[in-house]
Amino acid sequence: MAKKIVSIDLRRLVVKDPDKLVERLSKALKTSMVRLEVRGPKLIVELQGDSASVRTSLARLKSIVSELTVKSRRGLNLYPPNLIYREVELAVPLDVVAEVLKSSGYKAQHTSEGLETNAPLEEVLRISEAVANALESIKALPLTTSTRKAVTAASVVTGLPPEEVVERGLQAGVIVEEHDKVIVKGSWREAYSKLVKALEGETGGVRL
């Protein structure tokens, strides 16, 4: 029978509710005995069972902790993708979230590791949820991926419904219909910038 005790510093993790983390771990860790206890800023994880189940559970524990760990470098926070996806319950395009954050005055970029920004997590999640809602409202429209990104970013930045952004984008010639698809010419970032400029005057400026 193998036994392993691990101490996790909750202060290093993005955890709003330690009880929810305990609940998640209790479902993920599969050994004959699992004991989870929050002691101040620490979470004590005790595993006991056969060697294979303990190794598997430790790997799962490491994966979950890694997902919740925010690294800092060069004054920026690196938010792992799964952390954002889990909170907003959708795999939102982080390149779009980054562009909206930049329009809010933050430094932001989407990398292979996640979202790198100086924005606080609360702002990242707020904008990510707005992006998710905008995408949901236009999922039935025949838009290309690039068009969806440009429209979604412009909608979140200007505060206009994405359907209206599409309509006005067509009127401004930034968006065009071609072969039963609604497309943008050039990169989606260029189209997004043009959409915002076309809409700014009508909305009285950018609203975030």
Coordinates of N, CA and C in Angstrom, one line a residue:
M1 N 0.9 -1.2 0.0 CA 0.0 0.0 0.0 C 0.9 1.3 0.0
A2 N 0.7 2.1 -1.0 CA 1.5 3.3 -1.1 C 0.7 4.5 -0.4
K3 N 1.5 5.5 0.1 CA 0.9 6.6 0.7 C 1.7 7.9 0.4
K4 N 1.0 9.0 0.1 CA 1.6 10.2 -0.3 C 0.9 11.4 0.3
I5 N 1.6 12.3 0.9 CA 1.0 13.5 1.4 C 1.6 14.7 0.7
V6 N 0.7 15.6 0.2 CA 1.2 16.8 -0.6 C 0.6 18.0 0.1
S7 N 1.4 19.1 0.2 CA 0.9 20.3 0.7 C 0.9 21.4 -0.4
I8 N -0.2 22.0 -0.6 CA -0.4 23.0 -1.7 C -0.6 24.3 -1.1
D9 N 0.1 25.3 -1.6 CA -0.1 26.7 -1.1 C -1.2 27.4 -1.9
L10 N -2.3 27.6 -1.3 CA -3.5 28.1 -2.0 C -3.2 29.6 -2.5
R11 N -2.3 30.2 -1.8 CA -2.0 31.6 -2.2 C -1.4 31.7 -3.6
R12 N -0.8 30.6 -4.1 CA -0.2 30.6 -5.4 C -1.2 30.3 -6.5
L13 N -2.4 29.9 -6.1 CA -3.4 29.5 -7.1 C -4.5 30.5 -7.2
V14 N -5.2 30.5 -8.4 CA -6.4 31.3 -8.6 C -7.5 30.5 -8.1
V15 N -7.9 30.6 -6.9 CA -9.0 29.8 -6.3 C -9.9 30.8 -5.6
K16 N -11.1 31.0 -6.1 CA -12.1 31.9 -5.4 C -12.7 31.2 -4.2
D17 N -13.0 29.9 -4.4 CA -13.6 29.1 -3.3 C -12.9 27.8 -3.1
P18 N -12.1 27.7 -2.0 CA -11.3 26.5 -1.7 C -12.2 25.2 -1.7
D19 N -13.5 25.4 -1.2 CA -14.4 24.3 -1.1 C -14.7 23.7 -2.5
K20 N -14.8 24.5 -3.5 CA -15.0 24.0 -4.8 C -13.8 23.3 -5.4
L21 N -12.6 23.7 -5.0 CA -11.4 23.0 -5.4 C -11.3 21.7 -4.7
V22 N -11.7 21.6 -3.5 CA -11.7 20.4 -2.7 C -12.7 19.4 -3.4
E23 N -13.9 19.9 -3.8 CA -14.9 19.1 -4.4 C -14.4 18.5 -5.8
R24 N -13.7 19.4 -6.5 CA -13.2 19.0 -7.8 C -12.1 17.9 -7.7
L25 N -11.2 18.1 -6.7 CA -10.1 17.1 -6.5 C -10.7 15.8 -5.9
S26 N -11.7 15.9 -5.1 CA -12.2 14.6 -4.6 C -12.8 13.8 -5.7
K27 N -13.3 14.4 -6.8 CA -13.8 13.6 -7.9 C -12.7 13.1 -8.9
A28 N -11.6 13.9 -8.9 CA -10.5 13.6 -9.8 C -9.5 12.6 -9.3
L29 N -9.3 12.6 -8.0 CA -8.3 11.7 -7.4 C -8.9 10.4 -7.0
K30 N -8.4 9.3 -7.6 CA -8.9 8.0 -7.5 C -8.0 7.0 -6.8
T31 N -8.0 7.0 -5.5 CA -7.2 6.1 -4.7 C -8.2 5.5 -3.6
S32 N -7.8 4.4 -3.0 CA -8.7 3.8 -2.0 C -9.0 4.8 -0.8
M33 N -8.1 5.7 -0.6 CA -8.3 6.7 0.5 C -7.8 8.1 0.0
V34 N -8.7 9.1 0.1 CA -8.3 10.4 -0.3 C -8.7 11.3 0.9
R35 N -7.8 12.1 1.4 CA -8.2 13.0 2.5 C -7.7 14.4 2.1
L36 N -8.7 15.4 2.1 CA -8.4 16.7 1.7 C -8.7 17.7 2.8
E37 N -7.8 18.5 3.2 CA -8.1 19.4 4.3 C -7.4 20.8 4.1
V38 N -8.2 21.8 4.3 CA -7.7 23.2 4.1 C -7.2 23.6 5.5
R39 N -6.0 23.9 5.6 CA -5.4 24.5 6.9 C -4.8 25.8 6.6
G40 N -5.6 26.8 6.9 CA -5.2 28.2 6.6 C -4.9 28.4 5.1
P41 N -3.7 28.8 4.7 CA -3.4 29.0 3.3 C -3.0 27.8 2.6
K42 N -3.0 26.6 3.3 CA -2.5 25.4 2.7 C -3.7 24.4 2.5
L43 N -3.5 23.6 1.4 CA -4.4 22.5 1.2 C -3.6 21.2 1.3
I44 N -3.9 20.4 2.3 CA -3.2 19.1 2.5 C -4.0 18.0 1.8
V45 N -3.2 17.3 0.9 CA -3.8 16.2 0.2 C -3.1 14.9 0.6
E46 N -3.9 14.0 1.1 CA -3.3 12.7 1.5 C -3.9 11.6 0.7
L47 N -3.1 10.8 0.0 CA -3.5 9.7 -0.8 C -3.0 8.4 -0.3
Q48 N -3.8 7.4 -0.4 CA -3.4 6.1 0.0 C -4.0 5.0 -0.9
G49 N -3.3 4.1 -1.4 CA -3.8 3.1 -2.2 C -2.7 2.3 -2.9
D50 N -3.0 1.6 -4.0 CA -1.9 0.9 -4.7 C -1.1 1.9 -5.4
S51 N 0.1 1.5 -5.7 CA 1.1 2.4 -6.3 C 0.6 3.0 -7.6
A52 N -0.1 2.2 -8.5 CA -0.5 2.8 -9.8 C -1.6 3.9 -9.6
S53 N -2.5 3.6 -8.6 CA -3.6 4.7 -8.4 C -3.0 5.9 -7.8
V54 N -2.0 5.8 -6.9 CA -1.4 6.9 -6.3 C -0.6 7.7 -7.4
R55 N 0.1 7.1 -8.2 CA 0.8 7.8 -9.3 C -0.2 8.5 -10.2
T56 N -1.3 7.8 -10.6 CA -2.3 8.5 -11.5 C -2.9 9.7 -10.8
S57 N -3.2 9.6 -9.5 CA -3.8 10.7 -8.8 C -2.9 11.8 -8.6
L58 N -1.6 11.5 -8.4 CA -0.6 12.6 -8.3 C -0.5 13.4 -9.6
A59 N -0.5 12.6 -10.7 CA -0.4 13.3 -12.0 C -1.7 14.2 -12.3
R60 N -2.8 13.7 -11.9 CA -4.0 14.5 -12.0 C -4.0 15.8 -11.1
L61 N -3.5 15.6 -9.9 CA -3.3 16.7 -9.0 C -2.4 17.7 -9.6
K62 N -1.3 17.3 -10.1 CA -0.3 18.2 -10.7 C -0.9 19.0 -11.9
S63 N -1.7 18.3 -12.7 CA -2.4 18.9 -13.8 C -3.3 20.0 -13.4
I64 N -4.1 19.7 -12.4 CA -5.1 20.7 -11.9 C -4.5 21.9 -11.3
V65 N -3.4 21.6 -10.5 CA -2.7 22.7 -9.8 C -2.0 23.6 -10.9
S66 N -1.5 23.0 -11.9 CA -0.8 23.7 -13.0 C -1.8 24.6 -13.7
E67 N -3.0 24.1 -13.9 CA -4.1 24.9 -14.6 C -4.5 26.1 -13.8
L68 N -4.4 26.0 -12.5 CA -4.8 27.1 -11.6 C -3.7 28.0 -11.2
T69 N -2.5 27.8 -11.6 CA -1.3 28.5 -11.2 C -1.1 29.7 -12.2
V70 N -1.0 30.9 -11.8 CA -0.7 32.0 -12.6 C 0.7 32.4 -12.4
K71 N 1.5 32.4 -13.5 CA 2.9 32.7 -13.5 C 3.0 34.2 -13.8
S72 N 4.1 34.8 -13.2 CA 4.3 36.2 -13.5 C 5.7 36.4 -14.0
R73 N 5.8 37.2 -15.1 CA 7.1 37.5 -15.7 C 7.1 38.8 -16.4
R74 N 8.1 39.6 -16.2 CA 8.3 40.9 -16.8 C 7.1 41.8 -16.5
G75 N 6.6 41.6 -15.2 CA 5.5 42.4 -14.8 C 4.1 42.0 -15.3
L76 N 4.0 40.9 -16.0 CA 2.8 40.5 -16.6 C 2.4 39.1 -16.0
N77 N 1.1 38.9 -15.9 CA 0.5 37.6 -15.5 C 0.3 36.7 -16.7
L78 N 0.5 35.4 -16.5 CA 0.2 34.5 -17.6 C -0.9 33.6 -17.1
Y79 N -2.1 33.8 -17.7 CA -3.3 33.0 -17.3 C -3.4 31.8 -18.2
P80 N -3.4 30.6 -17.7 CA -3.5 29.4 -18.5 C -4.9 29.4 -19.2
P81 N -4.9 28.9 -20.4 CA -6.2 28.8 -21.1 C -7.3 28.1 -20.4
N82 N -7.0 26.9 -19.8 CA -8.1 26.2 -19.1 C -8.7 26.9 -17.9
L83 N -7.9 27.8 -17.3 CA -8.4 28.6 -16.2 C -9.5 29.5 -16.7
I84 N -9.3 30.2 -17.8 CA -10.3 31.1 -18.4 C -11.5 30.3 -18.9
Y85 N -11.2 29.2 -19.7 CA -12.3 28.4 -20.3 C -13.2 27.9 -19.2
R86 N -12.6 27.4 -18.1 CA -13.5 26.8 -17.0 C -14.4 27.9 -16.4
E87 N -13.8 29.0 -16.2 CA -14.6 30.1 -15.5 C -15.7 30.6 -16.4
V88 N -15.5 30.7 -17.7 CA -16.6 31.3 -18.6 C -17.4 30.1 -19.3
E89 N -16.9 28.9 -19.0 CA -17.6 27.7 -19.6 C -17.7 27.7 -21.1
L90 N -16.6 28.2 -21.7 CA -16.5 28.2 -23.2 C -15.0 28.4 -23.5
A91 N -14.6 27.7 -24.6 CA -13.2 27.9 -25.0 C -13.1 29.2 -25.9
V92 N -13.2 30.3 -25.3 CA -13.2 31.6 -26.0 C -11.9 31.8 -26.7
P93 N -11.9 32.5 -27.9 CA -10.6 32.8 -28.6 C -9.8 33.9 -27.8
L94 N -8.7 33.5 -27.2 CA -7.9 34.4 -26.4 C -7.3 35.5 -27.2
D95 N -7.1 35.3 -28.5 CA -6.5 36.4 -29.3 C -7.5 37.6 -29.3
V96 N -8.8 37.2 -29.3 CA -9.8 38.3 -29.3 C -9.9 39.0 -28.0
V97 N -9.8 38.2 -26.9 CA -9.8 38.7 -25.5 C -8.6 39.7 -25.4
A98 N -7.4 39.3 -25.9 CA -6.2 40.1 -25.9 C -6.4 41.5 -26.6
E99 N -7.1 41.5 -27.7 CA -7.3 42.7 -28.5 C -8.2 43.6 -27.7
V100 N -9.3 43.1 -27.1 CA -10.2 43.9 -26.3 C -9.5 44.5 -25.1
L101 N -8.7 43.7 -24.5 CA -7.9 44.2 -23.3 C -7.0 45.3 -23.7
K102 N -6.4 45.2 -24.9 CA -5.5 46.3 -25.3 C -6.3 47.6 -25.6
S103 N -7.5 47.4 -26.0 CA -8.4 48.6 -26.2 C -8.8 49.2 -24.9
S104 N -8.7 48.5 -23.8 CA -9.0 49.0 -22.5 C -7.7 49.6 -21.8
G105 N -6.6 49.6 -22.6 CA -5.4 50.2 -22.0 C -4.4 49.2 -21.4
Y106 N -4.7 47.9 -21.4 CA -3.8 47.0 -20.8 C -2.8 46.5 -21.9
K107 N -1.7 45.9 -21.3 CA -0.8 45.1 -22.2 C -1.4 43.7 -22.3
A108 N -1.4 43.1 -23.4 CA -2.0 41.8 -23.6 C -1.6 41.2 -24.9
Q109 N -1.3 39.9 -24.8 CA -1.0 39.1 -26.0 C -1.3 37.6 -25.7
H110 N -1.8 37.0 -26.8 CA -2.1 35.5 -26.7 C -0.9 34.8 -27.1
T111 N -0.4 33.9 -26.3 CA 0.8 33.0 -26.6 C 0.4 31.6 -26.6
S112 N 1.3 30.7 -26.9 CA 1.0 29.3 -26.9 C 0.8 28.8 -25.4
E113 N 1.2 29.6 -24.4 CA 1.0 29.2 -23.0 C -0.3 29.7 -22.4
G114 N -0.9 30.7 -23.1 CA -2.1 31.3 -22.5 C -2.2 32.8 -22.8
L115 N -2.8 33.5 -21.9 CA -3.0 34.9 -22.1 C -2.1 35.7 -21.1
E116 N -1.2 36.5 -21.7 CA -0.2 37.3 -21.0 C -0.6 38.7 -20.9
T117 N -0.9 39.2 -19.7 CA -1.4 40.6 -19.6 C -1.1 41.1 -18.2
N118 N -1.2 42.4 -18.1 CA -1.1 43.1 -16.8 C -2.5 43.3 -16.2
A119 N -3.6 42.9 -16.9 CA -4.9 43.0 -16.4 C -5.2 42.1 -15.3
P120 N -6.0 42.5 -14.3 CA -6.3 41.5 -13.2 C -7.2 40.5 -13.7
L121 N -7.3 39.3 -13.0 CA -8.1 38.2 -13.4 C -9.5 38.6 -13.6
E122 N -10.1 39.4 -12.7 CA -11.5 39.8 -12.7 C -11.8 40.5 -14.1
E123 N -10.9 41.3 -14.5 CA -11.1 42.0 -15.8 C -11.0 41.0 -17.0
V124 N -10.0 40.1 -16.9 CA -9.9 39.1 -17.9 C -11.1 38.3 -18.1
L125 N -11.7 37.9 -16.9 CA -12.9 37.0 -17.0 C -14.1 37.8 -17.4
R126 N -14.2 39.1 -17.0 CA -15.3 39.9 -17.5 C -15.4 40.1 -19.0
I127 N -14.2 40.4 -19.6 CA -14.1 40.5 -21.0 C -14.3 39.2 -21.7
S128 N -13.8 38.1 -21.1 CA -13.9 36.8 -21.7 C -15.4 36.4 -21.7
E129 N -16.1 36.7 -20.7 CA -17.6 36.4 -20.7 C -18.3 37.2 -21.7
A130 N -17.9 38.5 -21.9 CA -18.6 39.3 -22.9 C -18.3 38.8 -24.3
V131 N -17.1 38.3 -24.5 CA -16.7 37.7 -25.8 C -17.5 36.4 -26.0
A132 N -17.7 35.6 -25.0 CA -18.4 34.4 -25.1 C -19.9 34.7 -25.4
N133 N -20.5 35.7 -24.8 CA -21.9 36.0 -25.0 C -22.1 36.5 -26.5
A134 N -21.1 37.3 -26.9 CA -21.2 37.8 -28.3 C -21.1 36.7 -29.3
L135 N -20.2 35.8 -29.1 CA -20.1 34.6 -30.0 C -21.3 33.8 -30.0
E136 N -21.9 33.6 -28.9 CA -23.1 32.8 -28.8 C -24.3 33.4 -29.6
S137 N -24.4 34.8 -29.6 CA -25.5 35.4 -30.2 C -25.4 35.4 -31.8
I138 N -24.2 35.1 -32.3 CA -24.0 35.1 -33.8 C -23.6 33.7 -34.3
K139 N -23.8 32.7 -33.5 CA -23.4 31.4 -33.9 C -24.1 30.8 -35.1
A140 N -25.4 31.3 -35.3 CA -26.2 30.8 -36.4 C -25.9 31.6 -37.7
L141 N -25.2 32.7 -37.6 CA -25.0 33.5 -38.8 C -23.8 32.9 -39.7
P142 N -23.9 33.0 -41.0 CA -22.9 32.4 -41.9 C -21.6 33.2 -42.0
L143 N -21.0 33.3 -40.8 CA -19.7 34.1 -40.8 C -18.5 33.2 -40.8
T144 N -17.5 33.7 -41.4 CA -16.2 32.9 -41.4 C -15.6 33.2 -40.0
T145 N -14.6 32.4 -39.6 CA -13.9 32.5 -38.3 C -13.4 33.9 -38.2
S146 N -12.7 34.4 -39.2 CA -12.1 35.8 -39.1 C -13.2 36.8 -38.9
T147 N -14.3 36.7 -39.6 CA -15.4 37.6 -39.4 C -16.0 37.6 -38.0
R148 N -16.1 36.4 -37.5 CA -16.7 36.2 -36.1 C -15.7 37.0 -35.1
K149 N -14.4 36.8 -35.3 CA -13.5 37.4 -34.4 C -13.6 38.9 -34.5
A150 N -13.6 39.5 -35.7 CA -13.6 40.9 -35.9 C -14.9 41.5 -35.3
V151 N -16.0 40.8 -35.6 CA -17.4 41.3 -35.2 C -17.5 41.2 -33.6
T152 N -17.0 40.1 -33.1 CA -17.1 40.0 -31.6 C -16.3 41.0 -30.9
A153 N -15.0 41.2 -31.3 CA -14.2 42.2 -30.7 C -14.8 43.6 -30.8
A154 N -15.3 44.0 -32.0 CA -15.9 45.3 -32.2 C -17.1 45.4 -31.3
S155 N -17.9 44.4 -31.2 CA -19.1 44.4 -30.4 C -18.8 44.7 -28.9
V156 N -17.8 44.0 -28.4 CA -17.5 44.1 -27.0 C -16.9 45.5 -26.7
V157 N -16.1 46.0 -27.6 CA -15.4 47.3 -27.4 C -16.4 48.5 -27.6
T158 N -17.4 48.4 -28.5 CA -18.3 49.5 -28.7 C -19.6 49.4 -27.9
G159 N -19.9 48.2 -27.5 CA -21.1 48.0 -26.7 C -22.3 47.7 -27.6
L160 N -22.1 47.7 -28.9 CA -23.2 47.4 -29.8 C -23.5 45.9 -30.0
P161 N -24.7 45.5 -30.1 CA -25.0 44.0 -30.3 C -24.2 43.6 -31.6
P162 N -23.7 42.3 -31.6 CA -22.9 41.9 -32.7 C -23.7 41.8 -34.0
E163 N -25.0 41.6 -33.9 CA -25.8 41.5 -35.1 C -25.8 42.9 -35.8
E164 N -25.9 44.0 -34.9 CA -25.8 45.3 -35.5 C -24.5 45.7 -36.0
V165 N -23.4 45.1 -35.4 CA -22.1 45.3 -35.9 C -21.9 44.8 -37.3
V166 N -22.5 43.6 -37.5 CA -22.5 42.9 -38.8 C -23.2 43.8 -39.9
E167 N -24.4 44.3 -39.5 CA -25.2 45.1 -40.4 C -24.5 46.4 -40.8
R168 N -23.9 47.1 -39.8 CA -23.2 48.3 -40.1 C -21.9 48.1 -40.8
G169 N -21.3 46.9 -40.5 CA -20.0 46.6 -41.2 C -20.3 46.4 -42.7
L170 N -21.4 45.8 -43.0 CA -21.8 45.6 -44.4 C -22.1 46.9 -45.1
Q171 N -22.7 47.8 -44.4 CA -23.0 49.1 -44.9 C -21.7 49.9 -45.2
A172 N -20.7 49.7 -44.3 CA -19.5 50.4 -44.4 C -18.5 49.8 -45.4
G173 N -18.8 48.6 -45.8 CA -18.0 47.8 -46.7 C -16.8 47.1 -46.1
V174 N -16.8 47.1 -44.8 CA -15.7 46.4 -44.1 C -16.0 44.9 -44.1
I175 N -17.3 44.5 -44.1 CA -17.7 43.2 -44.2 C -18.4 43.0 -45.5
V176 N -18.2 41.9 -46.2 CA -18.9 41.7 -47.5 C -19.5 40.3 -47.5
E177 N -20.5 40.1 -48.4 CA -21.1 38.8 -48.6 C -20.5 38.2 -49.8
E178 N -20.1 37.0 -49.7 CA -19.5 36.3 -50.9 C -19.7 34.8 -50.8
H179 N -20.4 34.3 -51.8 CA -20.7 32.8 -51.9 C -21.4 32.3 -50.7
D180 N -22.5 33.0 -50.3 CA -23.3 32.6 -49.1 C -22.5 32.7 -47.8
K181 N -21.4 33.4 -47.8 CA -20.7 33.6 -46.5 C -20.5 35.1 -46.3
V182 N -20.4 35.5 -45.1 CA -20.1 36.9 -44.7 C -18.6 36.9 -44.3
I183 N -17.8 37.7 -45.0 CA -16.4 37.6 -44.8 C -15.8 39.0 -44.6
V184 N -14.6 39.0 -44.1 CA -13.8 40.3 -44.1 C -12.6 40.1 -45.0
K185 N -12.1 41.1 -45.6 CA -11.0 41.0 -46.5 C -9.8 41.5 -45.7
G186 N -8.7 40.7 -45.7 CA -7.5 41.0 -44.9 C -7.6 40.3 -43.6
S187 N -6.8 40.7 -42.7 CA -6.8 40.0 -41.4 C -8.0 40.4 -40.5
W188 N -8.4 39.6 -39.6 CA -9.5 40.0 -38.7 C -9.1 41.2 -37.8
R189 N -7.9 41.3 -37.5 CA -7.5 42.5 -36.6 C -7.6 43.8 -37.4
E190 N -7.3 43.7 -38.7 CA -7.5 44.9 -39.5 C -9.0 45.3 -39.7
A191 N -9.8 44.2 -39.9 CA -11.2 44.4 -40.0 C -11.8 45.0 -38.7
Y192 N -11.3 44.4 -37.6 CA -11.8 44.9 -36.3 C -11.5 46.3 -36.1
S193 N -10.3 46.8 -36.4 CA -9.9 48.2 -36.3 C -10.8 49.1 -37.1
K194 N -11.0 48.6 -38.4 CA -11.9 49.4 -39.3 C -13.3 49.5 -38.8
L195 N -13.8 48.3 -38.2 CA -15.2 48.3 -37.7 C -15.3 49.3 -36.5
V196 N -14.4 49.3 -35.6 CA -14.4 50.2 -34.5 C -14.4 51.6 -34.9
K197 N -13.6 52.0 -35.9 CA -13.5 53.3 -36.4 C -14.8 53.7 -37.1
A198 N -15.4 52.8 -37.8 CA -16.7 53.1 -38.5 C -17.8 53.3 -37.5
L199 N -17.7 52.6 -36.3 CA -18.8 52.6 -35.4 C -18.6 53.7 -34.3
E200 N -17.4 54.1 -34.0 CA -17.1 55.0 -32.9 C -18.0 56.3 -32.9
G201 N -18.1 56.9 -34.1 CA -18.9 58.1 -34.2 C -20.3 57.9 -33.9
E202 N -20.9 56.7 -34.3 CA -22.3 56.5 -34.0 C -22.6 56.1 -32.6
T203 N -21.6 55.6 -31.9 CA -21.8 55.1 -30.5 C -21.3 56.2 -29.5
G204 N -20.7 57.2 -30.0 CA -20.2 58.2 -29.1 C -18.9 57.9 -28.4
G205 N -18.2 57.0 -29.1 CA -16.9 56.6 -28.5 C -16.9 55.1 -28.1
V206 N -15.8 54.6 -27.7 CA -15.6 53.3 -27.2 C -16.2 53.1 -25.9
R207 N -17.0 52.0 -25.6 CA -17.5 51.7 -24.3 C -17.0 50.3 -24.0
L208 N -16.5 50.1 -22.8 CA -16.0 48.8 -22.3 C -16.6 48.6 -20.9

